[in-house]
Coordinates of C-alpha atoms in Angstrom, one line a residue:
M1 CA 20.5 -41.2 4.2
N2 CA 16.6 -41.7 4.2
R3 CA 14.3 -39.3 5.8
Q4 CA 13.0 -39.9 9.2
A5 CA 9.5 -39.8 10.6
L6 CA 7.9 -40.3 13.8
V7 CA 4.5 -42.2 14.1
I8 CA 2.7 -41.9 17.1
D9 CA -0.5 -44.2 17.5
D10 CA -1.8 -47.0 20.0
E11 CA -3.6 -49.0 17.2
P12 CA -1.3 -51.6 15.6
D13 CA -3.1 -51.6 12.4
I14 CA -2.5 -47.9 11.8
L15 CA 1.1 -48.1 12.9
E16 CA 1.6 -50.8 10.2
L17 CA -0.2 -49.1 7.6
L18 CA 1.9 -46.0 8.2
T19 CA 5.3 -47.4 8.5
M20 CA 4.6 -49.6 5.2
T21 CA 3.4 -46.5 3.4
L22 CA 6.4 -44.3 4.3
S23 CA 8.9 -47.1 4.0
G24 CA 7.6 -47.4 0.6
M25 CA 8.6 -43.8 0.1
S26 CA 12.3 -44.4 1.3
I27 CA 11.3 -43.1 4.8
D28 CA 12.4 -44.7 8.0
C29 CA 10.1 -44.8 10.8
V30 CA 10.3 -44.6 14.6
T31 CA 7.1 -45.5 16.3
A32 CA 5.6 -44.7 19.5
E33 CA 2.4 -45.6 21.2
N34 CA 1.7 -42.6 23.7
V35 CA 2.8 -39.1 24.5
A36 CA 5.6 -40.2 26.8
Q37 CA 7.3 -42.3 24.4
A38 CA 7.1 -39.7 21.6
T39 CA 8.5 -37.1 23.9
Q40 CA 11.5 -39.4 24.4
A41 CA 11.8 -40.1 20.9
L42 CA 12.0 -36.3 20.1
K43 CA 14.8 -35.7 22.4
Q44 CA 16.9 -38.4 21.0
Q45 CA 16.9 -37.7 17.4
S46 CA 15.5 -35.1 14.8
F47 CA 12.6 -36.0 12.5
D48 CA 11.6 -34.7 9.0
L49 CA 7.9 -35.4 9.6
C50 CA 5.6 -36.6 12.4
F51 CA 2.2 -38.2 12.4
T52 CA 0.2 -38.4 15.6
D53 CA -3.2 -39.9 16.4
M54 CA -5.6 -37.5 18.2
R55 CA -6.3 -40.1 21.0
L56 CA -3.6 -41.4 22.9
P57 CA -3.6 -43.4 26.3
D58 CA -2.0 -40.7 28.2
G59 CA -2.9 -37.4 26.5
N60 CA -3.9 -36.3 23.0
G61 CA -2.3 -35.4 19.7
L62 CA -2.7 -31.6 20.5
D63 CA -0.1 -32.0 23.4
I64 CA 2.2 -33.5 20.5
V65 CA 1.5 -30.6 18.2
R66 CA 2.1 -28.1 20.8
L67 CA 5.4 -29.7 22.0
I68 CA 6.7 -29.8 18.5
Q69 CA 5.6 -26.1 17.5
K70 CA 7.5 -25.2 20.8
S71 CA 10.6 -27.1 20.6
Y72 CA 10.9 -28.7 17.4
P73 CA 9.2 -26.0 14.9
N74 CA 11.1 -27.4 11.7
C75 CA 9.3 -30.6 12.1
P76 CA 6.0 -30.7 10.2
V77 CA 3.1 -32.6 12.3
A78 CA 0.2 -34.1 11.0
V79 CA -2.7 -35.4 13.0
I80 CA -4.9 -38.6 12.3
T81 CA -8.5 -38.1 13.3
A82 CA -11.6 -40.1 13.2
H83 CA -13.7 -39.7 10.2
G84 CA -16.0 -36.6 10.3
N85 CA -14.3 -35.2 13.2
V86 CA -13.7 -31.7 11.6
D87 CA -13.6 -29.9 15.1
L88 CA -10.7 -31.7 16.3
A89 CA -8.7 -31.4 12.8
V90 CA -9.3 -27.6 12.9
E91 CA -8.2 -27.0 16.4
A92 CA -5.0 -28.9 15.6
L93 CA -4.5 -26.8 12.4
K94 CA -4.9 -23.8 14.8
S95 CA -2.4 -25.1 17.2
G96 CA 0.2 -25.5 14.4
A97 CA -0.3 -28.9 12.7
F98 CA 0.7 -28.9 9.2
D99 CA -2.2 -30.9 8.0
F100 CA -4.6 -33.7 8.8
V101 CA -5.9 -37.1 7.5
S102 CA -9.2 -38.7 8.4
K103 CA -9.6 -42.4 9.2
P104 CA -10.0 -44.6 7.4
L105 CA -6.7 -43.5 5.8
K106 CA -6.5 -43.1 1.9
L107 CA -3.1 -43.9 0.6
K108 CA -3.1 -41.3 -2.1
V109 CA -4.1 -38.5 0.4
L110 CA -1.4 -39.8 2.8
R111 CA 1.2 -39.7 0.0
D112 CA 0.3 -36.2 -1.2
L113 CA 0.6 -34.9 2.5
V114 CA 4.0 -36.6 2.9
N115 CA 5.3 -35.1 0.0
S116 CA 4.0 -31.7 0.6
A117 CA 5.6 -31.8 4.1
L118 CA 9.0 -32.7 2.8
N119 CA 9.1 -30.2 0.4
L120 CA 9.2 -27.8 3.3
S121 CA 13.1 -26.7 4.1
P122 CA 14.0 -24.1 6.4
L123 CA 16.6 -22.8 4.3
K124 CA 14.4 -22.5 1.2
T125 CA 11.8 -20.7 2.9
E126 CA 14.2 -18.3 4.4
N127 CA 15.5 -17.4 1.1
K128 CA 11.9 -17.2 -0.5
E129 CA 10.9 -14.9 2.3
R130 CA 13.9 -12.7 1.7
R131 CA 12.5 -12.5 -1.9
S132 CA 9.1 -11.6 -0.7
R133 CA 10.3 -8.4 0.6
D134 CA 10.4 -7.2 -2.9
K135 CA 6.7 -7.9 -3.5
L136 CA 5.1 -6.9 -0.2
L137 CA 6.6 -3.7 0.1
G138 CA 7.2 -1.8 3.4
D139 CA 9.4 -1.3 6.5
T140 CA 6.7 -0.5 9.0
D141 CA 6.0 -2.7 12.1
V142 CA 2.5 -3.8 10.8
I143 CA 3.9 -5.0 7.2
R144 CA 7.1 -6.7 9.0
S145 CA 4.6 -8.4 11.5
L146 CA 2.5 -9.4 8.3
R147 CA 5.4 -11.0 6.4
S148 CA 6.4 -12.8 9.5
K149 CA 2.8 -14.4 9.7
I150 CA 2.8 -15.0 6.1
S151 CA 6.2 -17.1 6.3
K152 CA 4.7 -19.1 9.4
L153 CA 1.3 -19.9 7.5
A154 CA 3.4 -21.0 4.4
R155 CA 4.6 -23.9 6.4
S156 CA 1.1 -25.1 6.9
Q157 CA -1.6 -26.5 4.9
A158 CA -4.4 -24.8 7.2
P159 CA -7.3 -22.8 5.3
V160 CA -6.5 -19.1 5.8
Y161 CA -9.1 -16.5 5.7
I162 CA -7.7 -13.1 4.5
T163 CA -9.6 -10.1 5.5
G164 CA -9.2 -6.3 4.6
E165 CA -10.4 -3.4 2.7
S166 CA -10.6 -3.3 -0.7
G167 CA -7.3 -2.6 -2.7
T168 CA -5.0 -3.6 0.3
G169 CA -3.5 -6.5 -1.7
K170 CA -5.2 -9.4 -0.3
E171 CA -4.6 -11.7 -3.5
L172 CA -0.8 -10.5 -3.2
V173 CA -0.8 -11.9 0.5
A174 CA -2.4 -15.3 -1.0
R175 CA 0.2 -15.6 -3.6
L176 CA 3.0 -15.0 -1.2
I177 CA 1.6 -17.8 1.0
H178 CA 1.7 -20.2 -1.8
E179 CA 5.1 -19.0 -3.3
L180 CA 6.6 -19.5 0.2
G181 CA 5.2 -22.9 1.0
S182 CA 5.5 -26.6 -0.1
R183 CA 3.2 -26.1 -3.2
S184 CA 5.1 -23.4 -4.8
A185 CA 6.0 -25.6 -7.9
Q186 CA 2.3 -26.2 -8.6
S187 CA -0.5 -23.9 -9.7
F188 CA -1.9 -20.9 -7.8
V189 CA -5.6 -20.6 -9.1
P190 CA -7.3 -17.4 -8.2
I191 CA -11.1 -17.1 -8.8
N192 CA -13.4 -14.2 -8.0
C193 CA -16.5 -16.1 -6.7
G194 CA -18.7 -12.9 -7.4
A195 CA -18.1 -12.9 -11.0
I196 CA -19.3 -16.5 -12.1
P197 CA -22.9 -16.7 -12.8
A198 CA -24.8 -18.7 -10.3
E199 CA -25.9 -21.4 -12.7
L200 CA -22.3 -22.1 -13.7
V201 CA -20.6 -22.0 -10.4
E202 CA -20.5 -25.8 -9.8
S203 CA -19.1 -26.5 -13.1
E204 CA -16.4 -24.0 -12.8
F205 CA -15.3 -25.2 -9.5
F206 CA -15.7 -29.1 -10.4
G207 CA -15.8 -29.4 -13.9
H208 CA -18.5 -31.4 -15.9
K209 CA -18.7 -34.4 -18.2
K210 CA -19.8 -34.3 -22.0
G211 CA -23.5 -34.0 -22.2
A212 CA -24.2 -33.1 -18.5
F213 CA -26.2 -30.1 -19.5
T214 CA -27.0 -28.2 -22.7
G215 CA -24.0 -27.0 -24.2
A216 CA -21.6 -29.2 -22.4
V217 CA -20.0 -30.6 -25.7
S218 CA -17.0 -32.1 -24.1
D219 CA -15.4 -32.9 -20.8
K220 CA -14.3 -29.8 -18.9
Q221 CA -11.6 -29.6 -16.0
G222 CA -12.8 -27.6 -13.1
L223 CA -10.8 -25.3 -10.8
F224 CA -10.1 -27.8 -8.1
Q225 CA -8.6 -30.1 -10.7
A226 CA -6.7 -27.1 -12.2
A227 CA -5.3 -26.2 -8.8
N228 CA -4.6 -29.9 -7.9
G229 CA -1.4 -30.2 -5.8
G230 CA -1.4 -26.2 -5.5
T231 CA -3.4 -23.7 -4.2
L232 CA -7.1 -22.5 -4.8
F233 CA -7.6 -18.6 -3.9
L234 CA -11.2 -17.9 -3.6
D235 CA -11.6 -14.2 -3.7
E236 CA -15.0 -12.6 -2.6
V237 CA -16.0 -15.8 -1.3
A238 CA -19.0 -14.3 0.6
D239 CA -20.5 -13.9 -2.9
L240 CA -21.0 -17.6 -3.2
P241 CA -24.7 -19.1 -3.9
L242 CA -25.7 -21.1 -0.7
M243 CA -26.3 -24.2 -2.7
M244 CA -22.5 -23.9 -3.9
Q245 CA -21.6 -23.4 -0.4
V246 CA -22.8 -26.8 0.7
K247 CA -20.8 -28.4 -2.1
L248 CA -17.7 -26.7 -1.3
L249 CA -17.8 -27.5 2.4
R250 CA -18.1 -31.3 1.4
A251 CA -15.2 -30.9 -1.1
I252 CA -12.9 -29.3 1.6
Q253 CA -13.9 -31.9 4.0
E254 CA -13.5 -34.9 1.8
K255 CA -10.8 -33.7 -0.2
A256 CA -12.6 -35.2 -3.2
I257 CA -15.1 -33.8 -6.0
R258 CA -17.5 -35.1 -8.3
P259 CA -17.8 -33.5 -11.9
V260 CA -21.2 -32.4 -12.8
G261 CA -22.6 -35.3 -14.6
G262 CA -20.3 -37.5 -13.4
N263 CA -20.7 -40.7 -11.2
E264 CA -17.5 -41.1 -9.6
E265 CA -15.5 -39.0 -7.0
M266 CA -12.2 -38.0 -7.8
S267 CA -9.6 -37.1 -5.0
V268 CA -8.0 -33.5 -5.2
D269 CA -5.2 -32.2 -3.1
V270 CA -5.6 -28.4 -2.8
R271 CA -4.9 -25.9 -0.2
I272 CA -7.7 -23.2 0.4
L273 CA -7.2 -19.6 0.8
S274 CA -10.2 -17.2 0.7
A275 CA -10.7 -13.5 1.1
T276 CA -13.6 -10.8 0.9
H277 CA -13.8 -7.3 1.7
K278 CA -17.1 -7.9 3.5
N279 CA -18.0 -8.9 7.1
L280 CA -18.2 -12.7 6.8
A281 CA -19.3 -13.2 10.4
E282 CA -22.2 -10.4 9.6
C283 CA -23.1 -12.6 6.5
V284 CA -23.5 -15.7 8.7
K285 CA -25.9 -13.8 11.0
Q286 CA -27.7 -12.6 8.3
G287 CA -28.1 -16.2 6.8
H288 CA -26.2 -15.4 3.5
F289 CA -23.2 -17.6 4.4
R290 CA -23.2 -21.0 6.1
E291 CA -21.8 -21.1 9.6
D292 CA -20.2 -24.5 9.1
L293 CA -18.4 -23.5 6.0
F294 CA -17.3 -20.2 7.8
Y295 CA -15.6 -22.1 10.6
R296 CA -13.9 -24.3 7.7
L297 CA -12.4 -21.4 5.9
N298 CA -11.6 -19.5 8.9
V299 CA -9.2 -21.7 10.5
I300 CA -6.8 -18.9 10.8
E301 CA -7.6 -15.2 9.9
L302 CA -5.0 -13.0 8.6
F303 CA -5.6 -9.2 8.4
V304 CA -4.1 -7.1 5.8
P305 CA -3.7 -3.7 7.2
P306 CA -5.0 -0.4 5.1
L307 CA -2.6 1.9 3.6
R308 CA -3.4 4.6 6.1
Q309 CA -2.1 2.5 9.0
R310 CA 1.5 2.4 7.5
Q311 CA 2.0 5.8 6.0
A312 CA 5.6 5.6 6.3
D313 CA 5.6 2.9 3.6
I314 CA 4.3 5.3 1.0
P315 CA 7.4 6.9 -0.4
M316 CA 8.8 3.3 -0.9
L317 CA 5.5 2.2 -2.7
V318 CA 5.4 5.5 -4.9
D319 CA 8.9 4.7 -6.1
H320 CA 8.1 1.3 -6.9
I321 CA 4.6 2.1 -8.5
L322 CA 6.3 4.8 -10.8
S323 CA 8.9 2.4 -11.9
H324 CA 6.5 -0.2 -12.9
L325 CA 4.3 2.2 -14.7
A326 CA 7.2 3.8 -16.6
T327 CA 8.3 0.2 -17.7
K328 CA 4.8 -0.6 -18.7
N329 CA 4.4 2.6 -20.6
G330 CA 7.8 2.5 -22.2
E331 CA 8.6 6.0 -20.8
N332 CA 11.2 7.5 -18.4
K333 CA 10.5 7.1 -14.6
P334 CA 9.1 10.6 -13.5
G335 CA 10.6 12.6 -10.5
I336 CA 8.1 13.7 -7.8
E337 CA 8.4 16.6 -5.8
T338 CA 8.6 16.7 -2.0
A339 CA 5.1 18.5 -1.5
A340 CA 3.6 15.8 -3.6
I341 CA 5.0 13.2 -1.3
E342 CA 4.1 14.9 1.9
A343 CA 0.4 15.1 0.3
L344 CA 0.1 11.5 -0.4
C345 CA 1.3 10.7 3.2
A346 CA -1.3 12.9 4.7
Y347 CA -4.2 11.3 2.5
A348 CA -6.5 8.9 3.8
F349 CA -6.6 6.5 1.0
P350 CA -10.0 5.0 1.2
G351 CA -9.0 2.7 -1.8
N352 CA -5.7 1.8 -0.5
V353 CA -2.7 0.8 -2.6
R354 CA -5.0 0.3 -5.5
E355 CA -6.0 3.9 -5.2
L356 CA -2.4 5.0 -5.0
E357 CA -1.7 3.3 -8.1
N358 CA -4.5 4.9 -10.0
I359 CA -3.7 8.4 -8.5
L360 CA 0.0 8.0 -9.7
E361 CA -1.0 6.9 -13.1
R362 CA -3.2 9.9 -13.8
A363 CA -0.6 12.1 -12.4
M364 CA 1.8 10.8 -14.9
T365 CA -0.6 11.8 -17.5
W366 CA -1.0 15.4 -16.1
S367 CA 2.6 16.1 -15.3
E368 CA 4.9 18.3 -17.2
G369 CA 8.6 18.1 -17.5
N370 CA 9.0 14.3 -16.4
L371 CA 8.2 15.7 -12.7
I372 CA 5.0 15.1 -10.5
Q373 CA 3.8 18.1 -8.7
K374 CA 1.5 18.2 -6.0
D375 CA -1.4 19.7 -8.0
D376 CA -0.9 16.9 -10.5
L377 CA -2.2 14.4 -7.9
M378 CA -5.7 16.1 -7.8
L379 CA -6.1 14.7 -4.3
P380 CA -9.5 15.5 -2.5
A381 CA -9.0 18.0 0.3
T382 CA -8.7 15.3 3.2
T383 CA -6.2 14.6 5.6
V384 CA -5.2 11.8 8.1
A385 CA -5.9 12.9 11.6
D386 CA -3.8 10.1 13.0
N387 CA -2.9 6.1 12.2
A388 CA -6.3 4.9 13.3
V389 CA -9.0 7.7 13.3
F390 CA -10.2 9.9 10.6
N391 CA -12.4 12.7 10.3
V392 CA -12.8 12.5 6.6
D393 CA -16.1 13.4 4.7
L394 CA -15.9 10.8 1.9
P395 CA -18.4 10.4 -1.0
Q396 CA -20.5 7.3 -0.6
L397 CA -19.9 4.7 -3.3
S398 CA -22.6 2.3 -4.7
G399 CA -21.9 -1.4 -4.8
E400 CA -21.8 -1.1 -8.5
T401 CA -19.5 1.9 -8.9
D402 CA -15.7 1.0 -8.7
L403 CA -13.1 3.2 -7.5
E404 CA -11.6 4.0 -11.0
S405 CA -14.9 5.2 -12.4
H406 CA -15.2 7.3 -9.2
L407 CA -12.0 9.0 -9.7
E408 CA -12.7 9.7 -13.4
D409 CA -16.0 11.5 -12.1
Q410 CA -13.8 13.5 -10.0
E411 CA -11.4 14.4 -13.0
R412 CA -14.1 15.1 -15.1
Q413 CA -15.8 17.5 -12.8
L414 CA -12.8 19.2 -12.2
I415 CA -12.1 19.9 -15.9
V416 CA -15.7 20.8 -16.8
D417 CA -15.6 23.5 -13.9
A418 CA -12.5 24.8 -15.5
L419 CA -14.0 25.0 -18.8
E420 CA -17.2 26.6 -17.7
S421 CA -15.1 29.1 -16.0
T422 CA -13.1 30.1 -19.0
R423 CA -16.2 29.8 -21.1
W424 CA -14.9 26.7 -22.8
N425 CA -11.6 28.2 -23.8
K426 CA -9.3 25.3 -23.9
T427 CA -6.0 27.1 -23.9
A428 CA -7.2 29.3 -20.6
A429 CA -8.9 26.1 -19.1
A430 CA -5.5 24.1 -19.3
K431 CA -3.7 27.1 -17.9
K432 CA -6.1 27.1 -15.0
L433 CA -5.8 23.5 -14.5
G434 CA -1.7 23.7 -14.6
I435 CA -1.7 21.2 -17.5
S436 CA -0.8 21.6 -21.3
F437 CA -2.9 22.1 -23.9
R438 CA -1.9 18.6 -25.2
S439 CA -2.7 17.1 -22.0
L440 CA -6.2 18.7 -21.9
R441 CA -7.0 17.5 -25.3
Y442 CA -6.1 13.9 -24.2
K443 CA -8.1 14.1 -21.1
L444 CA -11.2 15.6 -23.2
K445 CA -11.0 12.7 -25.4
K446 CA -10.5 10.0 -22.7
L447 CA -13.4 11.3 -20.5
A448 CA -15.8 11.8 -23.6
L449 CA -15.9 15.7 -23.0
E450 CA -14.5 16.7 -26.6
E451 CA -17.0 19.0 -28.5

């Protein structure tokens, strides 16, 4: 039996184009010219897909989107907008539309959208969501809520702006949105926007033609082409140069790119997910980020909570991280004493899950007898007051200092203090630090403290 589509538009030419295109894809169409006819059709049968124009004689496409979201949530609905009417498209996406197409309709864009929509299956998504619990670990309310939002966002093509502190797992969240969605069989392409030299950004994003500039000895595919049919994740998007922001906005709106040195545009079908630890709205106010691009990326905002807001998940995370580290290092998984777990649960974790991973990796080196004790963690003397408010005197890190190097500095200082207090007697210093002489020698070499 063929798939069923509901097509809603009061323009005969659009109805004919859509029904012919869908019929060529073995999809049977039911047509409606207004909201009333569409509502009646939805009551009479179920549909695998719906297209609706935004302007209808007795209402608008948003009415259809909201009705389907409320009463027929398993039916993806795409809206048809006038060319350049991005505001209405964004409003439709926020209301729950799967995607949008602009007039005049491009057949390739239309077919790509249909294929993505039909790849969605409630059962498949449910199974994938169950497996995602193994990746986004936690049983607290905030993590359950996050997983639920991820599942809903996976059924859309709307751009998602992922916010949260450094180390919370924003790329992991982006990957899950991709893996649970209709694009999971295609590529997930992450890019750190702050890591590309300004003069190479356009070429990295859109590719280039041979001879486009000095050093362009052959054609090169860009990241948009690499992600075609899949998802492009723009990490640290706030670091994009302003000139590139203009070109990115156009690529997103037109769903087309032009390689550097090329004469023709090429259609691309990518879903855009973005993230940054910066306050992007503040970047807009300061003139560092284009407001129109901000609203195009920030169609839906998804907040990833810091670790301190889900302390009850820490024991589960510790167990998982230790298993991973032991496997990676070819070692037996160490145990961890109760006092150490309690200390971790009371710590503020300014570096979030990434800091927890670093602390545990360091503790495995310090530990003796395959058991991690509280002192092996080497935590700063700070505690959490509650789940939201802290009275913590944390050192200020410069933008050029990452968490790992900061932790190494702390470790180095502790070792130097112990050595100085024992007049550089390494055996006595190791005893004072509560580690073996072998572990101390390893640390001295790693931290460049060896005499």
